[in-house]
Amino acid sequence: MVACGGGSGGNADSSGNAKVTKDNTTATKPVASSTAADSVAGSIRTPVVLFFGTSLTAGLGLDPDQAYPMLIEQKAQADGVPIRVVNAGLSGETTAGAVRRIDWVLRSHVDLIVIEAGANDALRGLGPDDARANLEQLIAAVRAKQPSANIALVQMEAPPNFGVAYTKAFHAIYPEVAKKENIPLLPFLLDGVAGIPRLNQPDGVHPNLTGERIVADNVWKALKPIVGKLDRGSKGG
């Protein structure tokens, strides 16, 4: 399996308010405080799910509404458990960059944050121990900023060219962190997509639309039970 996540040729690391562009090299958006669906006092609220990750989450090379988080929003609506998705993917970001950015991203309330981080660490051959420490720090920062938010961690993998020892050590980070922090671990983001040319863009790294739909299917299967338990109580109290 191949870990992927860096922008093609870019290692952006920003904490500013970035506009979503077609190539999604910067896709961070602040969480909106309300939607029309939630505007009527006493109505059932729609939980906010923040996808925090790299260019894989941003949907590099695709239109913003084709990125897997937005496809998941559609699936949730179709399955009767609607959510409001915020895509906070940023190309080239490492786990260290994620720690620096998280406070800005969590300026408004979210019900669930799905963390996809570490792909760029693996692509650069950065130390697994450092990535583990950064993930733990990232989770601690989420809990400090928004104690009521649910957290889910996405499994990522290292490319095989760094050797068996590295790939095993990198793989082990995620179940270890999930167990230590008592959070759910979602399957490898690119399961059934990584390394398959027909499912990826010409860079061989980022899924094309067909691959992105598979990613959305895989993530949603694991995420749906979590989403189903999110608070949908009356906004009016």
XYZ file of C-alpha atoms in Angstrom, residues 13-16 28-29 31 50-53 88 90 93-108 110 113-116 134-146 151:
48
model
C 1.620 24.785 5.720
C -0.708 27.615 6.578
C -2.956 28.651 9.415
C -4.668 31.455 7.523
C -9.213 25.186 4.826
C -12.471 26.893 5.684
C -16.701 26.341 10.490
C -14.988 18.500 10.350
C -12.604 16.545 8.130
C -9.105 17.680 9.058
C -6.337 16.404 6.834
C -10.300 21.377 6.305
C -4.501 21.290 3.367
C 0.710 19.279 5.690
C 2.637 17.084 8.127
C 1.470 16.082 11.585
C 3.576 18.915 13.003
C 1.831 21.388 10.724
C -1.531 19.978 11.757
C -0.750 20.717 15.401
C 0.060 24.329 14.528
C -3.148 24.763 12.512
C -5.755 23.048 14.649
C -6.619 25.914 16.998
C -7.495 28.171 14.085
C -9.623 25.514 12.405
C -11.636 24.884 15.579
C -12.786 28.464 16.049
C -16.429 27.380 15.829
C -17.976 20.965 15.705
C -13.565 15.822 13.888
C -12.136 13.178 11.577
C -8.340 13.359 11.596
C -6.418 12.278 8.496
C 2.261 14.953 17.089
C -0.969 12.967 16.740
C -1.274 12.764 20.511
C -0.636 16.496 20.782
C -3.209 17.133 18.059
C -5.863 15.132 19.899
C -5.013 16.908 23.156
C -5.415 20.257 21.414
C -8.857 19.264 20.102
C -9.959 18.230 23.579
C -8.641 21.440 25.094
C -10.356 23.608 22.487
C -13.618 21.674 22.220
C -12.775 12.459 17.517
